[in-house]
Short mmCIF file of C-alpha atoms in Angstrom, two decimals:
data_model
loop_
_atom_site.label_atom_id
_atom_site.label_comp_id
_atom_site.label_asym_id
_atom_site.label_seq_id
_atom_site.Cartn_x
_atom_site.Cartn_y
_atom_site.Cartn_z
CA MET A 608 21.63 23.61 31.79
CA THR A 609 19.85 25.95 29.38
CA ILE A 610 20.82 25.42 25.74
CA GLU A 611 21.44 28.63 23.85
CA ASN A 612 18.82 29.99 21.45
CA ASP A 613 19.95 33.27 19.84
CA PHE A 614 16.69 33.79 17.94
CA LEU A 615 14.57 35.99 20.18
CA PRO A 616 11.02 37.28 19.71
CA PHE A 617 10.64 41.04 19.21
CA ALA A 618 8.09 43.44 20.75
CA THR A 619 6.28 40.86 22.90
CA ALA A 620 5.81 42.85 26.12
CA ASN A 621 2.36 43.92 27.31
CA GLY A 622 1.48 47.24 25.70
CA ALA A 623 4.08 46.85 22.97
CA ASN A 624 3.81 49.39 20.16
CA VAL A 625 2.29 47.10 17.54
CA LEU A 626 -0.88 46.99 15.48
CA THR A 627 -3.67 44.72 16.64
CA GLN A 628 -4.12 41.57 14.62
CA ALA A 629 -7.27 42.97 13.04
CA GLN A 630 -5.48 46.17 12.06
CA TYR A 631 -2.57 44.22 10.64
CA ALA A 632 -4.86 41.91 8.65
CA ALA A 633 -6.47 44.97 7.06
CA LEU A 634 -3.15 46.65 6.26
CA ALA A 635 -2.72 47.38 2.56
CA ALA A 636 1.04 46.89 2.89
CA LEU A 637 0.51 43.15 3.37
CA ALA A 638 -0.05 42.99 -0.38
CA THR A 639 2.21 45.76 -1.65
CA GLY A 640 4.90 46.05 0.99
CA TYR A 641 5.81 49.30 2.75
CA GLN A 642 6.14 52.21 0.33
CA SER A 643 8.37 55.29 0.53
CA GLY A 644 7.38 57.92 3.08
CA VAL A 645 7.29 58.25 6.83
CA ALA A 646 7.62 54.87 8.58
CA ASN A 647 4.85 53.83 10.96
CA SER A 648 6.54 52.18 13.96
CA ALA A 649 3.48 50.19 15.04
CA GLN A 650 3.18 48.70 11.56
CA LEU A 651 6.86 47.79 11.33
CA ASN A 652 6.96 46.44 14.88
CA LYS A 653 4.05 44.12 14.09
CA THR A 654 5.81 42.81 10.98
CA TRP A 655 9.09 42.28 12.85
CA ARG A 656 7.27 40.59 15.74
CA GLN A 657 5.50 38.12 13.46
CA SER A 658 8.72 37.05 11.76
CA SER A 659 10.80 37.03 14.95
CA ILE A 660 8.28 34.94 16.87
CA MET A 661 8.27 32.23 14.20
CA ALA A 662 12.07 32.29 14.00
CA ALA A 663 12.25 31.92 17.80
CA VAL A 664 9.74 29.07 17.82
CA LEU A 665 11.52 27.20 15.01
CA ALA A 666 14.88 27.67 16.71
CA GLN A 667 13.49 26.40 20.01
CA PHE A 668 12.12 23.35 18.20
CA ILE A 669 15.66 22.65 17.01
CA VAL A 670 17.07 23.11 20.52
CA ASN A 671 14.44 20.94 22.21
CA SER A 672 14.64 18.13 19.66
CA THR A 673 18.40 17.92 19.13
CA GLY A 674 19.95 19.30 22.30
CA GLN A 675 22.06 21.57 20.08
CA PRO A 676 22.17 25.39 20.37
CA ALA A 677 20.61 27.64 17.75
CA ILE A 678 23.38 30.17 17.06
CA ASP A 679 22.96 33.40 15.12
CA ASP A 680 26.39 33.68 13.51
CA GLY A 681 25.20 34.70 10.07
CA THR A 682 25.47 31.23 8.55
CA THR A 683 22.81 28.64 7.76
CA ALA A 684 24.60 25.29 7.35
CA THR A 685 24.52 24.19 10.99
CA LEU A 686 20.98 25.44 11.56
CA LEU A 687 19.80 23.61 8.46
CA ALA A 688 21.49 20.36 9.50
CA ASN A 689 20.06 20.61 13.01
CA LEU A 690 16.60 21.38 11.65
CA ALA A 691 16.76 18.24 9.52
CA ALA A 692 17.80 16.27 12.62
CA ALA A 693 14.95 17.81 14.64
CA VAL A 694 12.38 16.84 12.01
CA SER A 695 13.82 13.33 11.87
CA ALA A 696 13.74 13.04 15.66
CA ASN A 697 10.03 13.81 15.65
CA SER A 698 9.15 11.39 12.86
CA GLU A 699 7.00 8.32 13.42
CA ALA A 700 9.76 5.94 12.26
CA LEU A 701 10.59 3.15 14.72
CA ILE A 702 14.20 2.58 15.72
CA GLY A 703 15.29 -0.78 14.36
CA SER A 704 12.77 -0.89 11.54
CA ALA A 705 14.34 -1.93 8.24
CA ARG A 706 13.54 -2.78 4.64
CA ASN A 707 14.76 -6.05 3.09
CA LEU A 708 17.23 -6.84 5.88
CA SER A 709 19.07 -10.12 5.41
CA MET A 710 22.12 -12.01 6.61
CA TYR A 711 23.24 -15.48 5.51
CA VAL A 712 25.99 -17.58 7.05
CA ALA A 713 26.54 -20.61 4.80
CA THR A 714 29.50 -21.99 6.76
CA ALA A 715 30.27 -21.38 10.43
CA SER A 716 32.51 -18.31 10.52
CA ALA A 717 33.62 -15.35 12.61
CA THR A 718 32.56 -13.03 9.79
CA ALA A 719 29.20 -12.25 8.21
CA THR A 720 27.65 -9.52 6.08
CA LEU A 721 24.31 -7.88 6.85
CA THR A 722 22.47 -5.86 4.21
CA ALA A 723 19.31 -3.75 4.14
CA ASP A 724 17.76 -1.20 1.82
CA GLU A 725 17.51 1.11 4.82
CA ILE A 726 17.64 0.97 8.63
CA ILE A 727 16.29 3.46 11.18
CA VAL A 728 18.83 4.11 13.96
CA GLY A 729 18.57 6.43 16.95
CA SER A 730 20.44 8.03 19.82
CA ALA A 731 17.90 6.61 22.28
CA LEU A 732 14.32 5.40 22.32
CA GLY A 733 12.36 8.58 21.71
CA GLY A 734 15.56 10.40 20.76
CA LEU A 735 17.16 11.55 17.51
CA LYS A 736 16.54 9.22 14.57
CA TYR A 737 18.47 8.79 11.36
CA THR A 738 17.79 6.79 8.20
CA VAL A 739 20.78 4.80 6.95
CA ALA A 740 20.24 3.83 3.31
CA GLY A 741 22.01 1.10 1.35
CA PHE A 742 23.35 -0.65 4.45
CA ASN A 743 25.93 -3.32 3.55
CA LYS A 744 28.39 -4.03 6.34
CA THR A 745 30.57 -6.93 7.46
CA ILE A 746 31.13 -7.94 11.09
CA ASN A 747 34.17 -9.86 12.35
CA LEU A 748 33.77 -11.39 15.80
CA ALA A 749 37.55 -11.84 16.08
CA THR A 750 38.12 -8.05 16.22
CA THR A 751 36.91 -5.22 18.45
CA GLY A 752 35.56 -1.77 17.66
CA ALA A 753 33.47 -0.71 14.66
CA GLY A 754 32.96 -3.85 12.57
CA GLY A 755 33.72 -6.18 15.49
CA MET A 756 32.90 -6.94 19.13
CA ASP A 757 32.29 -3.94 21.37
CA THR A 758 34.67 -5.38 23.95
CA GLY A 759 36.23 -8.74 24.79
CA THR A 760 35.75 -11.88 22.74
CA ALA A 761 32.70 -13.52 21.21
CA PRO A 762 30.83 -15.86 23.54
CA VAL A 763 31.28 -19.61 23.11
CA SER A 764 28.02 -21.50 22.43
CA GLY A 765 26.06 -18.36 23.26
CA TYR A 766 24.54 -15.43 21.40
CA VAL A 767 25.75 -12.14 19.97
CA ALA A 768 23.59 -9.10 19.31
CA LEU A 769 24.44 -7.03 16.24
CA TYR A 770 23.82 -3.29 16.14
CA ALA A 771 23.81 -0.98 13.16
CA ILE A 772 25.74 2.06 14.42
CA TYR A 773 25.92 5.52 12.87
CA ASN A 774 28.16 8.60 13.05
CA PRO A 775 26.01 11.69 12.29
CA ALA A 776 29.06 13.92 11.82
CA THR A 777 30.56 11.82 9.02
CA GLY A 778 27.55 9.84 7.82
CA GLY A 779 29.54 6.66 8.46
CA SER A 780 27.91 3.41 9.54
CA ALA A 781 29.09 0.00 10.74
CA LEU A 782 28.08 -3.11 12.64
CA LEU A 783 28.94 -3.64 16.31
CA ALA A 784 28.55 -6.95 18.16
CA THR A 785 27.98 -7.49 21.86
CA ASN A 786 27.47 -10.55 24.07
CA ALA A 787 23.74 -11.27 24.39
CA THR A 788 23.95 -14.65 26.10
CA SER A 789 22.91 -13.80 29.65
CA ALA A 790 20.54 -10.89 29.04
CA ALA A 791 18.24 -9.67 26.28
CA ALA A 792 19.87 -7.00 24.13
CA PRO A 793 18.10 -3.59 24.15
CA ASN A 794 16.80 -2.04 20.93
CA VAL A 795 19.43 0.73 21.19
CA TYR A 796 23.00 -0.17 22.19
CA GLY A 797 23.22 0.19 25.96
CA GLY A 798 26.88 -0.55 26.60
CA ALA A 799 29.77 1.81 27.25
CA SER A 800 31.85 0.90 24.21
CA LEU A 801 30.38 2.70 21.21
CA PRO A 802 33.28 3.71 18.94
CA VAL A 803 34.15 7.43 19.00
CA GLY A 804 31.74 9.53 16.94
CA TYR A 805 29.03 6.87 16.72
CA THR A 806 26.04 8.19 18.66
CA ALA A 807 23.09 6.33 17.10
CA SER A 808 22.36 2.61 16.89
CA ALA A 809 19.67 -0.01 16.37
CA LEU A 810 19.47 -3.72 17.16
CA VAL A 811 19.41 -5.60 13.85
CA SER A 812 20.26 -9.21 14.76
CA VAL A 813 20.72 -11.70 17.58
CA TRP A 814 22.64 -14.75 16.37
CA PRO A 815 23.81 -18.01 17.97
CA THR A 816 27.51 -18.84 18.22
CA ASN A 817 29.16 -22.26 18.19
CA SER A 818 31.81 -23.81 20.43
CA SER A 819 34.47 -21.75 18.62
CA GLY A 820 32.69 -18.42 19.12
CA GLN A 821 31.64 -18.29 15.45
CA PHE A 822 28.29 -17.54 13.84
CA ILE A 823 26.37 -20.79 13.32
CA VAL A 824 25.00 -21.65 9.89
CA ALA A 825 21.70 -19.78 9.60
CA PHE A 826 19.73 -17.25 7.58
CA GLN A 827 17.98 -14.08 8.73
CA ARG A 828 15.23 -12.18 6.93
CA ASP A 829 14.10 -9.05 8.76
CA ARG A 830 13.76 -10.26 12.38
CA HIS A 831 13.30 -13.96 11.65
CA VAL A 832 16.31 -16.30 12.05
CA SER A 833 16.17 -19.83 10.60
CA PHE A 834 18.61 -22.72 11.11
CA ALA A 835 18.78 -26.52 11.00
CA TYR A 836 16.54 -28.44 13.40
CA THR A 837 17.95 -28.22 16.92
CA GLY A 838 16.64 -30.69 19.48
CA VAL A 839 15.48 -29.22 22.79
CA LEU A 840 13.89 -32.38 24.23
CA THR A 841 14.20 -36.14 23.69
CA ALA A 842 12.44 -38.50 26.08
CA SER A 843 11.40 -42.13 26.39
CA THR A 844 9.34 -42.29 29.52
CA ALA A 845 5.89 -42.25 31.02
CA SER A 846 3.30 -39.77 29.86
CA PHE A 847 3.34 -36.08 30.80
CA PRO A 848 -0.36 -35.29 31.29
CA SER A 849 0.25 -31.78 32.69
CA PHE A 850 2.18 -28.96 31.07
CA THR A 851 5.87 -29.18 32.01
CA ALA A 852 8.36 -26.33 31.64
CA LEU A 853 11.07 -26.79 29.02
CA SER A 854 14.16 -24.58 28.77
CA ILE A 855 15.10 -23.81 25.16
CA GLY A 856 18.01 -21.48 25.95
CA GLY A 857 20.34 -23.72 23.98
CA ALA A 858 18.43 -22.99 20.78
CA VAL A 859 17.11 -19.42 21.03
CA PRO A 860 18.35 -16.20 22.69
CA LYS A 861 16.61 -14.24 25.44
CA ASN A 862 15.49 -11.76 22.76
CA ALA A 863 13.40 -14.43 21.01
CA THR A 864 9.69 -13.62 21.10
CA ALA A 865 8.45 -16.62 19.10
CA VAL A 866 9.78 -20.02 17.98
CA SER A 867 8.86 -22.66 15.45
CA GLY A 868 9.93 -26.23 14.89
CA GLU A 869 8.85 -29.87 14.85
CA LEU A 870 6.97 -32.17 17.24
CA LEU A 871 7.53 -35.92 17.02
CA ALA A 872 6.14 -38.73 19.21
CA GLY A 873 5.65 -42.47 19.02
CA SER A 874 4.76 -45.60 20.95
CA ASN A 875 5.85 -49.21 20.64
CA THR A 876 2.16 -50.12 20.66
CA SER A 877 -0.63 -48.73 18.51
CA SER A 878 -2.37 -46.13 20.64
CA THR A 879 -3.73 -42.61 20.83
CA ILE A 880 -0.71 -40.27 20.90
CA VAL A 881 -0.85 -36.57 21.75
CA LEU A 882 2.05 -34.11 21.95
CA SER A 883 1.42 -30.43 22.73
CA VAL A 884 3.45 -27.26 23.29
CA ALA A 885 2.27 -24.00 24.83
CA ALA A 886 3.52 -20.66 26.11
CA SER A 887 2.46 -21.24 29.71
CA SER A 888 1.59 -23.92 32.24
CA THR A 889 -2.08 -23.14 31.60
CA GLY A 890 -1.84 -23.91 27.88
CA ILE A 891 -1.79 -20.41 26.40
CA GLY A 892 -1.18 -20.57 22.64
CA GLN A 893 -1.27 -24.38 22.64
CA HIS A 894 -0.24 -26.27 19.48
CA ALA A 895 -0.77 -30.05 19.34
CA VAL A 896 -0.35 -33.09 17.13
CA GLN A 897 -2.60 -36.10 17.75
CA GLN A 898 -3.34 -39.44 16.09
CA ASN A 899 -5.54 -42.37 17.08
CA ASN A 900 -4.47 -45.99 16.51
CA ALA A 901 -0.95 -44.87 15.64
CA THR A 902 2.61 -45.71 16.54
CA TYR A 903 4.14 -42.48 15.19
CA ILE A 904 3.06 -38.86 14.75
CA VAL A 905 4.84 -35.74 13.55
CA GLY A 906 3.84 -32.10 13.06
CA ASN A 907 5.07 -28.52 13.06
CA TYR A 908 4.34 -25.67 15.44
CA GLU A 909 4.82 -21.91 15.77
CA LEU A 910 4.61 -20.50 19.26
CA ASP A 911 4.81 -17.04 20.83
CA LEU A 912 6.90 -17.05 24.01
CA ALA A 913 5.42 -15.62 27.20
CA ILE A 914 8.60 -16.33 29.19
CA PRO A 915 12.07 -15.88 27.64
CA GLN A 916 13.67 -19.14 26.47
CA THR A 917 10.86 -21.22 27.97
CA MET A 918 8.04 -23.29 26.51
CA TYR A 919 5.75 -25.92 28.02
CA TYR A 920 4.74 -29.37 26.78
CA THR A 921 2.44 -32.31 27.45
CA ALA A 922 2.70 -35.80 25.98
CA THR A 923 0.50 -38.86 26.36
CA ALA A 924 0.13 -42.30 24.81
CA SER A 925 -2.85 -44.49 25.69
CA ALA A 926 -0.69 -47.64 25.51
CA GLY A 927 2.93 -48.72 25.26
CA THR A 928 6.12 -46.76 25.93
CA LEU A 929 6.12 -43.14 24.85
CA ASN A 930 9.03 -41.79 22.79
CA MET A 931 9.08 -38.09 21.91
CA SER A 932 11.20 -35.20 20.68
CA ILE A 933 10.79 -31.44 20.27
CA SER A 934 12.98 -29.44 17.91
CA VAL A 935 13.39 -25.73 17.15
CA SER A 936 14.30 -24.46 13.68
CA SER A 937 13.65 -20.71 13.82
CA TYR A 938 12.85 -17.77 16.06
CA ARG A 939 11.68 -14.17 15.82
CA PHE A 940 13.04 -11.35 17.97
#
């Protein structure tokens, strides 16, 4: 379907009665304007064509960028608003980028407040973008619609994705939650339950829920979520000389791109102890703690994830029975 553009170029046909560009550039009227006397049609046609072509090009830029028609009804308000939207849509801002975004849940709760100096939201990746300034909104997982879940109830012991959503017609904004337990949440809301009027969105958080479907105690700064140490592995067994896959889906969502936490290992006999984690079975991004003539070692790690919710580990002790644990305390998304 062709979107209407009422602003049409004038005198563009081959052989049109207009001055050449060289003639027009030398025209004295460019400085003084046309004076009284007999009008020269070629001169006027050239002037009208120059202005009409730029009007047509600018109007088509609005149409192409916003999907809205450029109507010549004698008013400017709608054209001006759509021009601003077109310029925004072609900006280099990234959907989901934010300044000073934070969210803190001090006690497990169905409600939380997310703030940011500004957030970039959009209609789609590569689509219209809007800057939402002074964002300060509360989400309630026990409700649905703007300020609550998009549909249904919050997942139990799972994850919810939070979207900043925006209504361009009213300038209104809100938070919207959706279940992000079984699949990674997209950067722009991809469900079918955006509240009426809200056409732009951006992923701003992915947060764990507890056994009551509440936000767990945690803190988020930008796209980094921190929480109390959560064990993902405890073992008292023989050594693991080769990298072994470890599912960490109980601690981090599918959106997590990196994790950090603690490595702890020991032996009932003084020995050389090594505990390592990596992003793959071949040891990509390996982090290790090691100690000779020891019965106990501990260290921290930060690891990029090559596979969602999966890390790999090795553990060895040169003597005695190996005891080990791996914990996660934060993730980035």
